[in-house]
Amino acid sequence: STTEHSIGNLVLLYGRDNSSFGNSSFEEKKGYFFDTSKKNIFKSRHLLHSIYIFAHSEWLPSDIAKNKALIVSNFEGDYEVFNKSISYEE
């Protein structure tokens, strides 16, 4: 099942930036993310995944489920490519 505690609800941020978010609402986090007055403080603004997440007007359970499916699909694809590139020696 997809809940707020699933991988689909994770946003990639640097540690210090993540700490500053705390348990704020999506709207508060989005406002902070796009607050250009903090340009020298908030380093995660250039992470494409974070821009994608915060570009949403809202973050609903259906968005979490879609993001989870995308993350899992990307992981499976990357794993398959990686696994095929490994030479197994016996």
Short mmCIF file of C-alpha atoms in Angstrom, two decimals:
data_model
loop_
_atom_site.label_atom_id
_atom_site.label_comp_id
_atom_site.label_asym_id
_atom_site.label_seq_id
_atom_site.Cartn_x
_atom_site.Cartn_y
_atom_site.Cartn_z
CA SER A 1 0.00 0.00 0.00
CA THR A 2 1.04 3.59 -0.52
CA THR A 3 1.08 5.84 2.51
CA GLU A 4 2.83 9.01 3.55
CA HIS A 5 5.56 6.73 4.93
CA SER A 6 6.34 5.13 1.56
CA ILE A 7 9.25 5.75 -0.77
CA GLY A 8 6.86 7.69 -3.01
CA ASN A 9 6.69 10.47 -0.43
CA LEU A 10 10.44 11.01 -0.20
CA VAL A 11 12.06 14.14 -1.57
CA LEU A 12 15.76 14.25 -2.28
CA LEU A 13 17.40 16.98 -0.21
CA TYR A 14 20.78 17.57 1.30
CA GLY A 15 20.93 16.80 5.02
CA ARG A 16 20.99 20.37 6.28
CA ASP A 17 18.11 21.33 4.00
CA ASN A 18 16.13 18.29 5.11
CA SER A 19 16.56 19.25 8.76
CA SER A 20 15.19 22.72 8.10
CA PHE A 21 11.94 21.26 6.69
CA GLY A 22 11.04 19.33 9.81
CA ASN A 23 7.40 18.25 9.87
CA SER A 24 6.09 21.24 7.94
CA SER A 25 3.14 20.89 5.57
CA PHE A 26 3.67 20.45 1.83
CA GLU A 27 2.60 24.06 1.27
CA GLU A 28 5.14 25.36 3.82
CA LYS A 29 7.90 23.19 2.37
CA LYS A 30 7.07 24.30 -1.17
CA GLY A 31 7.12 27.95 -0.10
CA TYR A 32 10.48 27.51 1.57
CA PHE A 33 11.85 25.58 -1.42
CA PHE A 34 11.03 28.40 -3.84
CA ASP A 35 11.94 31.25 -1.47
CA THR A 36 14.70 32.92 -3.49
CA SER A 37 15.74 35.10 -0.55
CA LYS A 38 17.34 31.94 0.87
CA LYS A 39 19.34 31.20 -2.30
CA ASN A 40 22.64 30.95 -0.44
CA ILE A 41 21.21 28.71 2.25
CA PHE A 42 19.00 26.21 0.44
CA LYS A 43 21.36 24.10 -1.68
CA SER A 44 18.86 21.40 -2.73
CA ARG A 45 17.11 23.73 -5.17
CA HIS A 46 19.15 22.40 -8.09
CA LEU A 47 18.14 18.74 -7.56
CA LEU A 48 15.83 17.86 -10.46
CA HIS A 49 13.83 15.35 -8.42
CA SER A 50 13.11 18.00 -5.80
CA ILE A 51 12.03 20.52 -8.44
CA TYR A 52 9.68 17.89 -9.91
CA ILE A 53 8.07 17.21 -6.53
CA PHE A 54 7.64 20.83 -5.51
CA ALA A 55 6.34 21.85 -8.95
CA HIS A 56 3.06 20.13 -8.04
CA SER A 57 0.31 22.45 -6.87
CA GLU A 58 -0.54 19.96 -4.13
CA TRP A 59 0.76 16.60 -2.94
CA LEU A 60 -2.04 14.07 -2.58
CA PRO A 61 -2.01 10.33 -1.86
CA SER A 62 -2.48 9.75 -5.61
CA ASP A 63 0.69 11.80 -6.28
CA ILE A 64 2.57 9.73 -3.71
CA ALA A 65 1.39 6.53 -5.43
CA LYS A 66 2.47 7.80 -8.87
CA ASN A 67 5.86 8.87 -7.56
CA LYS A 68 6.32 5.50 -5.84
CA ALA A 69 5.56 3.66 -9.10
CA LEU A 70 8.04 5.88 -10.96
CA ILE A 71 10.80 5.35 -8.37
CA VAL A 72 10.28 1.57 -8.35
CA SER A 73 10.21 1.42 -12.15
CA ASN A 74 13.39 3.48 -12.43
CA PHE A 75 15.11 1.32 -9.84
CA GLU A 76 14.11 -1.89 -11.61
CA GLY A 77 15.36 -0.53 -14.95
CA ASP A 78 18.63 0.66 -13.45
CA TYR A 79 19.11 -2.65 -11.64
CA GLU A 80 18.50 -4.61 -14.85
CA VAL A 81 21.08 -2.54 -16.75
CA PHE A 82 23.56 -2.86 -13.89
CA ASN A 83 22.98 -6.59 -13.52
CA LYS A 84 23.53 -7.18 -17.27
CA SER A 85 26.80 -5.24 -17.16
CA ILE A 86 28.30 -7.44 -14.46
CA SER A 87 30.54 -10.23 -15.61
CA TYR A 88 29.99 -13.22 -13.38
CA GLU A 89 33.16 -15.19 -12.94
CA GLU A 90 33.16 -18.60 -11.37
#
